[in-house]
PDB file of C-alpha atoms and ligand atoms in Angstrom:
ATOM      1  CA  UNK O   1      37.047 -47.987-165.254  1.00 88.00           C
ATOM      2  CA  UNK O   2      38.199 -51.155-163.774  1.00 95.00           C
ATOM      3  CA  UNK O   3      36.288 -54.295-164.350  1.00 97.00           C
ATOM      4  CA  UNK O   4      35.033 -55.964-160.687  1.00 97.00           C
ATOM      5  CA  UNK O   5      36.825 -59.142-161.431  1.00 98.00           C
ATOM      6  CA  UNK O   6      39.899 -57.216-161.697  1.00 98.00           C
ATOM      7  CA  UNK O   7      38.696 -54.877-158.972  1.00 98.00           C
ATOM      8  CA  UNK O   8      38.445 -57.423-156.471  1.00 98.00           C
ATOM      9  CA  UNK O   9      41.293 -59.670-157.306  1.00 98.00           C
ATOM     10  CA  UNK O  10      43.075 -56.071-156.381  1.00 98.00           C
ATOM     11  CA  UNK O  11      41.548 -56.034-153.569  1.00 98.00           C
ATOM     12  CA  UNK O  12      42.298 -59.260-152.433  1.00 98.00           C
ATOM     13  CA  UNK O  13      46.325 -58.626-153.135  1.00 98.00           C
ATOM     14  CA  UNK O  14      45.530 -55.607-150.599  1.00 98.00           C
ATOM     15  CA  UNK O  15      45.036 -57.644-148.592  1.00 98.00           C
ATOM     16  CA  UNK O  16      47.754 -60.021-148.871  1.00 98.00           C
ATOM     17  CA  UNK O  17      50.312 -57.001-148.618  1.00 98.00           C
ATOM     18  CA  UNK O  18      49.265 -56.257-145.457  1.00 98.00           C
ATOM     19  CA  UNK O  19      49.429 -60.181-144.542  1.00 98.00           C
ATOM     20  CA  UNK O  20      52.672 -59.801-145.298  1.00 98.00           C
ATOM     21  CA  UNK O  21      53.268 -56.459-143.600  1.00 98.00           C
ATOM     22  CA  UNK O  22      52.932 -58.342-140.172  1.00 98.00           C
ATOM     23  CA  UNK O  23      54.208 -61.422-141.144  1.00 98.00           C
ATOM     24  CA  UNK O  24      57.896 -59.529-141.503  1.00 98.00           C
ATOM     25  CA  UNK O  25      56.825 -57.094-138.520  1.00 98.00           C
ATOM     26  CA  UNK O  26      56.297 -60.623-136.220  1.00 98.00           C
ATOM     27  CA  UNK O  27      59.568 -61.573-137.625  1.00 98.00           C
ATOM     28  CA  UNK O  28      61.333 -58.419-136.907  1.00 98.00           C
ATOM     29  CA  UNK O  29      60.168 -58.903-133.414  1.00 98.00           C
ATOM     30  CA  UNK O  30      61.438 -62.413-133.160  1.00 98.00           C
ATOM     31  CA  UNK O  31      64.633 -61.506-134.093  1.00 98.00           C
ATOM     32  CA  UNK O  32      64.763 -58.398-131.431  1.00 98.00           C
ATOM     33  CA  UNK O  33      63.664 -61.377-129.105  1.00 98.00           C
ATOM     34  CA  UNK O  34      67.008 -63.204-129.918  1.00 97.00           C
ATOM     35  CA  UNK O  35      69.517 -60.685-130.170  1.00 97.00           C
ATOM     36  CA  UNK O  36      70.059 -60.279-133.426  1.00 98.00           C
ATOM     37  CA  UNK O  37      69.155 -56.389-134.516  1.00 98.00           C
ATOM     38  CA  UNK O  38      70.633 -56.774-137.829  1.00 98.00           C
ATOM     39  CA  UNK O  39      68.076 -59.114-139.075  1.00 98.00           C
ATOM     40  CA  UNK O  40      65.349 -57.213-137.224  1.00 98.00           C
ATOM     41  CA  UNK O  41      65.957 -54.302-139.259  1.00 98.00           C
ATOM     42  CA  UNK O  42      66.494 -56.416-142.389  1.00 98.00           C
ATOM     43  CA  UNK O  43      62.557 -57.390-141.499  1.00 98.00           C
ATOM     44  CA  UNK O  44      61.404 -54.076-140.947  1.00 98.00           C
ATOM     45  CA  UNK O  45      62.573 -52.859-143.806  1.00 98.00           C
ATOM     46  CA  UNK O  46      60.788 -55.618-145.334  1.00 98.00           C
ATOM     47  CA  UNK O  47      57.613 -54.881-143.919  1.00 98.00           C
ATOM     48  CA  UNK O  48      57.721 -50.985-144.709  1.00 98.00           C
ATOM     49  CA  UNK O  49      58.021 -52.061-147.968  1.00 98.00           C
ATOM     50  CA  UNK O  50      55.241 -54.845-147.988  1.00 98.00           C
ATOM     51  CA  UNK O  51      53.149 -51.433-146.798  1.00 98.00           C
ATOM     52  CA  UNK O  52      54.560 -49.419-149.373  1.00 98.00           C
ATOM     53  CA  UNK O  53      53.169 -52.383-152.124  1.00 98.00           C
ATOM     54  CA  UNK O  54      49.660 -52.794-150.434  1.00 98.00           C
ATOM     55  CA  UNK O  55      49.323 -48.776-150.465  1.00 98.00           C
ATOM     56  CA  UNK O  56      50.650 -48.782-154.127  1.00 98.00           C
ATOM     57  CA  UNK O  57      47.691 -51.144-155.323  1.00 98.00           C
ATOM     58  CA  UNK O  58      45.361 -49.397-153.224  1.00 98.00           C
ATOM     59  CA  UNK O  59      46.284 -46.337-154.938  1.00 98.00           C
ATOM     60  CA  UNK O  60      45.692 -47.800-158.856  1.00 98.00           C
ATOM     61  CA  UNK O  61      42.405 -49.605-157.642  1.00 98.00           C
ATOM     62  CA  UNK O  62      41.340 -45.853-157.080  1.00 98.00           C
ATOM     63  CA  UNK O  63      42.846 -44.157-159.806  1.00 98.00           C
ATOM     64  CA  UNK O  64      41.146 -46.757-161.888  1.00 98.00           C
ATOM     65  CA  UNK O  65      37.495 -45.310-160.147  1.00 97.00           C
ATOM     66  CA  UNK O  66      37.337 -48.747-158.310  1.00 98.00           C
ATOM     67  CA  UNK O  67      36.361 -49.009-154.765  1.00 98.00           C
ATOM     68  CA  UNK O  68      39.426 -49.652-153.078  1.00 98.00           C
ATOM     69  CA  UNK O  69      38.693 -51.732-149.367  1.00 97.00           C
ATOM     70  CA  UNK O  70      40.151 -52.713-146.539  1.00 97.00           C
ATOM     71  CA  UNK O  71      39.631 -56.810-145.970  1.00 97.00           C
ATOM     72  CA  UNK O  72      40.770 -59.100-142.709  1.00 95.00           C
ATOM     73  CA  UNK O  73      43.424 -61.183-142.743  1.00 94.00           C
ATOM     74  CA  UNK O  74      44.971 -63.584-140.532  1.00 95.00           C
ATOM     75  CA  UNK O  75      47.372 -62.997-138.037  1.00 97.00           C
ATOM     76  CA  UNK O  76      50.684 -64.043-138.681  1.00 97.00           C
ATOM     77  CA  UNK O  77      52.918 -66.837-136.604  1.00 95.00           C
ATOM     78  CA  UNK O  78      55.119 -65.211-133.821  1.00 95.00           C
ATOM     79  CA  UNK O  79      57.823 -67.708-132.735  1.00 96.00           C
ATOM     80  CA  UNK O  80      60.172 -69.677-134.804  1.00 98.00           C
ATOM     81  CA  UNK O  81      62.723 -72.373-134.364  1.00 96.00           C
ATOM     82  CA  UNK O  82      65.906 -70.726-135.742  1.00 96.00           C
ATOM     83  CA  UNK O  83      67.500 -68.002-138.245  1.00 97.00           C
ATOM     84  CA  UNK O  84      67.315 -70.281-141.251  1.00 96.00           C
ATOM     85  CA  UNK O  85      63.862 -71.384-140.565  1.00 97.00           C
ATOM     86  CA  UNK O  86      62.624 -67.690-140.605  1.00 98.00           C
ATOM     87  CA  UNK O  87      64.859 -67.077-143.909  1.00 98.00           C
ATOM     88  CA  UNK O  88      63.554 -70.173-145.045  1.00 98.00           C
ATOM     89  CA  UNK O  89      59.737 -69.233-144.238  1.00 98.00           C
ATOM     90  CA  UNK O  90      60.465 -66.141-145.859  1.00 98.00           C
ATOM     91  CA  UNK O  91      61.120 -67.412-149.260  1.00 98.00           C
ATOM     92  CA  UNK O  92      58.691 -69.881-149.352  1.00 98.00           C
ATOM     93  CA  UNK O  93      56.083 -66.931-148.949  1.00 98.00           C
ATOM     94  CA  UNK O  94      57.681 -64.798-151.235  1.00 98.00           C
ATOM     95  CA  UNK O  95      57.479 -67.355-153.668  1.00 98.00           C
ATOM     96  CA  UNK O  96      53.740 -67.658-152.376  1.00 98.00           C
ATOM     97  CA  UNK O  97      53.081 -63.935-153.599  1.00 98.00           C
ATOM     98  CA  UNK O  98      54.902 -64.201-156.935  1.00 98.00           C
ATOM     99  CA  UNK O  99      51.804 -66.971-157.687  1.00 98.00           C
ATOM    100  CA  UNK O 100      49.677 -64.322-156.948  1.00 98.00           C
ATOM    101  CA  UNK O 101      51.126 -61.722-158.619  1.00 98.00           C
ATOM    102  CA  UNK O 102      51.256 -64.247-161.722  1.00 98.00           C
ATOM    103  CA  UNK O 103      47.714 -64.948-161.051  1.00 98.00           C
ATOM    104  CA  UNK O 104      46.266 -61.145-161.423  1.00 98.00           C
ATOM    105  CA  UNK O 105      48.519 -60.688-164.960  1.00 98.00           C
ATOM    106  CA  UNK O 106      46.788 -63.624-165.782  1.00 98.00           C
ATOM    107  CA  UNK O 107      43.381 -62.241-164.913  1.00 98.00           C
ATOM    108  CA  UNK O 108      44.461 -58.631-166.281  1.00 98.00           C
ATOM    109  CA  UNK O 109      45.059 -60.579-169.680  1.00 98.00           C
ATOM    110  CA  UNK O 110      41.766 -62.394-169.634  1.00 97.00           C
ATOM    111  CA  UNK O 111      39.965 -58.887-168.834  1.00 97.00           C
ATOM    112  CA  UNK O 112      42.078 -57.617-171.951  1.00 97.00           C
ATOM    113  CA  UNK O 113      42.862 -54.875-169.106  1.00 98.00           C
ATOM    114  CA  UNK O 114      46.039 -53.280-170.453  1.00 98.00           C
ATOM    115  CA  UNK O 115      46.343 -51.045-167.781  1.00 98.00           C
ATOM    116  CA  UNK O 116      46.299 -53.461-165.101  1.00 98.00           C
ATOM    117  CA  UNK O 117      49.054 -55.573-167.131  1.00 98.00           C
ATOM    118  CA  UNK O 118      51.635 -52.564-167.487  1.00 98.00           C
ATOM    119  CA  UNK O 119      51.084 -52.075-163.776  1.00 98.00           C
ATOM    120  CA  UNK O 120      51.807 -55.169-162.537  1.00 98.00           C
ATOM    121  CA  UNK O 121      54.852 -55.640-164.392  1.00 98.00           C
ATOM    122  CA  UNK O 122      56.384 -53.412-161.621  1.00 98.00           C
ATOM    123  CA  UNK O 123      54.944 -56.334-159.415  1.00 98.00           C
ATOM    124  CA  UNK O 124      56.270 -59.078-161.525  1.00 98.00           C
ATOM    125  CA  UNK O 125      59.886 -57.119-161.232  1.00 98.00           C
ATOM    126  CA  UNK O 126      59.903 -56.729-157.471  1.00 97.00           C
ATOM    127  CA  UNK O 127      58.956 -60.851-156.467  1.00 98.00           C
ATOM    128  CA  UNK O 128      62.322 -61.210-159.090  1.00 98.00           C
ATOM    129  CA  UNK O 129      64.353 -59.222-156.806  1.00 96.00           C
ATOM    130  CA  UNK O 130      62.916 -60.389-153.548  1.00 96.00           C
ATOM    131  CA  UNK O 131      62.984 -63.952-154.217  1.00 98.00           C
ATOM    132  CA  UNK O 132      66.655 -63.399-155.329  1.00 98.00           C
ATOM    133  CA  UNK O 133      67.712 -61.063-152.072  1.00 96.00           C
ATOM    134  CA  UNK O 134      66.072 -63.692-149.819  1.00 98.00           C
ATOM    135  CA  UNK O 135      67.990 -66.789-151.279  1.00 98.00           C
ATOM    136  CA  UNK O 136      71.027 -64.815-151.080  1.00 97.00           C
ATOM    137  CA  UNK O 137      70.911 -64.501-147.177  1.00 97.00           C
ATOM    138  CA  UNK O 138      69.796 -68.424-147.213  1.00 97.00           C
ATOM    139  CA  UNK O 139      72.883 -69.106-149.025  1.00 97.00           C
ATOM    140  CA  UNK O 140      75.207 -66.979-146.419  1.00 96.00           C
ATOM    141  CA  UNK O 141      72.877 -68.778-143.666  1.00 96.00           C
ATOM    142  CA  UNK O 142      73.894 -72.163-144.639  1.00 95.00           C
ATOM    143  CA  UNK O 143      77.374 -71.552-146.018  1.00 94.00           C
ATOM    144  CA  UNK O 144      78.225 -69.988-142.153  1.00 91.00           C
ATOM    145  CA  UNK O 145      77.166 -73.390-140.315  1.00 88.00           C
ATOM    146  CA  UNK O 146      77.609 -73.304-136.922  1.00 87.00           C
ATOM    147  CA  UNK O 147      79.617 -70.317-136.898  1.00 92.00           C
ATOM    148  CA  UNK O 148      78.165 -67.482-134.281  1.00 93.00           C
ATOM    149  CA  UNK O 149      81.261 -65.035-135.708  1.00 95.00           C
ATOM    150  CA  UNK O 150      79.943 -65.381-139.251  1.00 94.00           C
ATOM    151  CA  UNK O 151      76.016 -65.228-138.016  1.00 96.00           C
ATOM    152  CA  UNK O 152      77.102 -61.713-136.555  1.00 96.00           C
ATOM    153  CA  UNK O 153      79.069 -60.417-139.633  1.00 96.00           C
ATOM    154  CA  UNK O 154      76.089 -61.477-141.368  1.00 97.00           C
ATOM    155  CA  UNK O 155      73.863 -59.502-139.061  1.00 97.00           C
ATOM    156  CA  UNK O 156      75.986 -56.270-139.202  1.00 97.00           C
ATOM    157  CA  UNK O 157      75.325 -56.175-143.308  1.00 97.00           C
ATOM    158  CA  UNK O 158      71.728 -56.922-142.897  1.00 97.00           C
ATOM    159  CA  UNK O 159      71.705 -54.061-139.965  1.00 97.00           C
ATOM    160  CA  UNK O 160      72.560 -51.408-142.992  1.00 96.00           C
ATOM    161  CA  UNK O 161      69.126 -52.255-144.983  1.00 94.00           C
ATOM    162  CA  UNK O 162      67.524 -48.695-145.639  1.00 94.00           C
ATOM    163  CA  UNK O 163      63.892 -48.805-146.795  1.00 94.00           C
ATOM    164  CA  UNK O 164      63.416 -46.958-150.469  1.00 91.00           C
ATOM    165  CA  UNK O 165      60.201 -46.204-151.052  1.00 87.00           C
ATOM    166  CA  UNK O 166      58.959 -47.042-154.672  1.00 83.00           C
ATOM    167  CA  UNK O 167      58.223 -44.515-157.112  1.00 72.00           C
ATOM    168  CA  UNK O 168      54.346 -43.053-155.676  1.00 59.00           C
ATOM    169  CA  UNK O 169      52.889 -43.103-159.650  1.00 49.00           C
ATOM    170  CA  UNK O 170      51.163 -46.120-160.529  1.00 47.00           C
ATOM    171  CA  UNK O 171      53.405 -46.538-163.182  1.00 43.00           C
TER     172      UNK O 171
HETATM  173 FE1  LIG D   1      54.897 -57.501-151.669  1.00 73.34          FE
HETATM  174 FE2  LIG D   1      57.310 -59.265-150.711  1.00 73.34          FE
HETATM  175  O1  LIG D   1      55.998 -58.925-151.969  1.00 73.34           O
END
């Protein structure tokens, strides 16, 4: 059984999923709001998978016989200045959530809770790749100035995101 340090820091991450959910879901819409489709999907692929990582801890919490719960969180900003400072907003938070993540493999190595380590390794793995995907379209974002032709080619690649759920074991 899970420890109720461990149990509520999970919860807590729960949470912060979600947070995130909406945060991407607002941005989706913000982009819809400004013509560009492309990164709308891009965001709501982003958000499905923020889901698909709050439902994935909510999951262990109770395959660990914890009390898995549902806790309030803010609601996220709706309008934004410009493409880059969404991006931009974007990675800062990611990088937000990688602290966290670090944060509960510290506490699951305090708690000498082995399980909860191996688990959040998957974590750990996924803030790699979405810090890196996220810099990537910074990158494009500030390598295409000005250029509306290049902010459209760079729409049209983010418009073929598909979401891929992660693998439904806790493992
Ligand atoms: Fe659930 Fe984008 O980290």
């Amino acid at each position: 059984m899970i420890s109720k340090k461990m149990e509520d820091a999970l919860n807590n991450q729960v949470a912060a999923e979600y947070y995130s959910a909406h945060l991407y879901l607002a941005m989706s819409a913000y982009f819809e709001s400004v013509d560009l489709p492309g990164f709308a999907n891009w965001m709501r692929i982003q958000y499905q998978e923020e889901m698909s990582h709050a439902e994935k801890l909510f999951d262990y919490i109770i395959e660990r016989d914890g009390r898995a719960l549902l806790k309030a969180f803010d609601a996220p900003q709706a309008e934004w200045k410009s493409t880059l400072e969404v991006i931009e907003e974007t990675y800062r938070h990611e990088q937000k959530v990688t602290g966290l993540i670090n944060d509960l493999t510290d506490l699951a190595i305090s708690e000498k809770d082995h399980a909860s380590q191996i688990f959040l390794q998957w974590f750990v793995n996924e803030q790699v790749e979405e810090e890196a995907s996220v810099k990537s379209i910074i990158q494009q974002l500030k390598l295409l100035g000005d250029s509306k032709a290049g902010l459209f080619q760079i729409d049209r690649e983010l418009g073929q995101r598909v979401f891929t759920p992660p693998a439904t074991t806790t493992a």
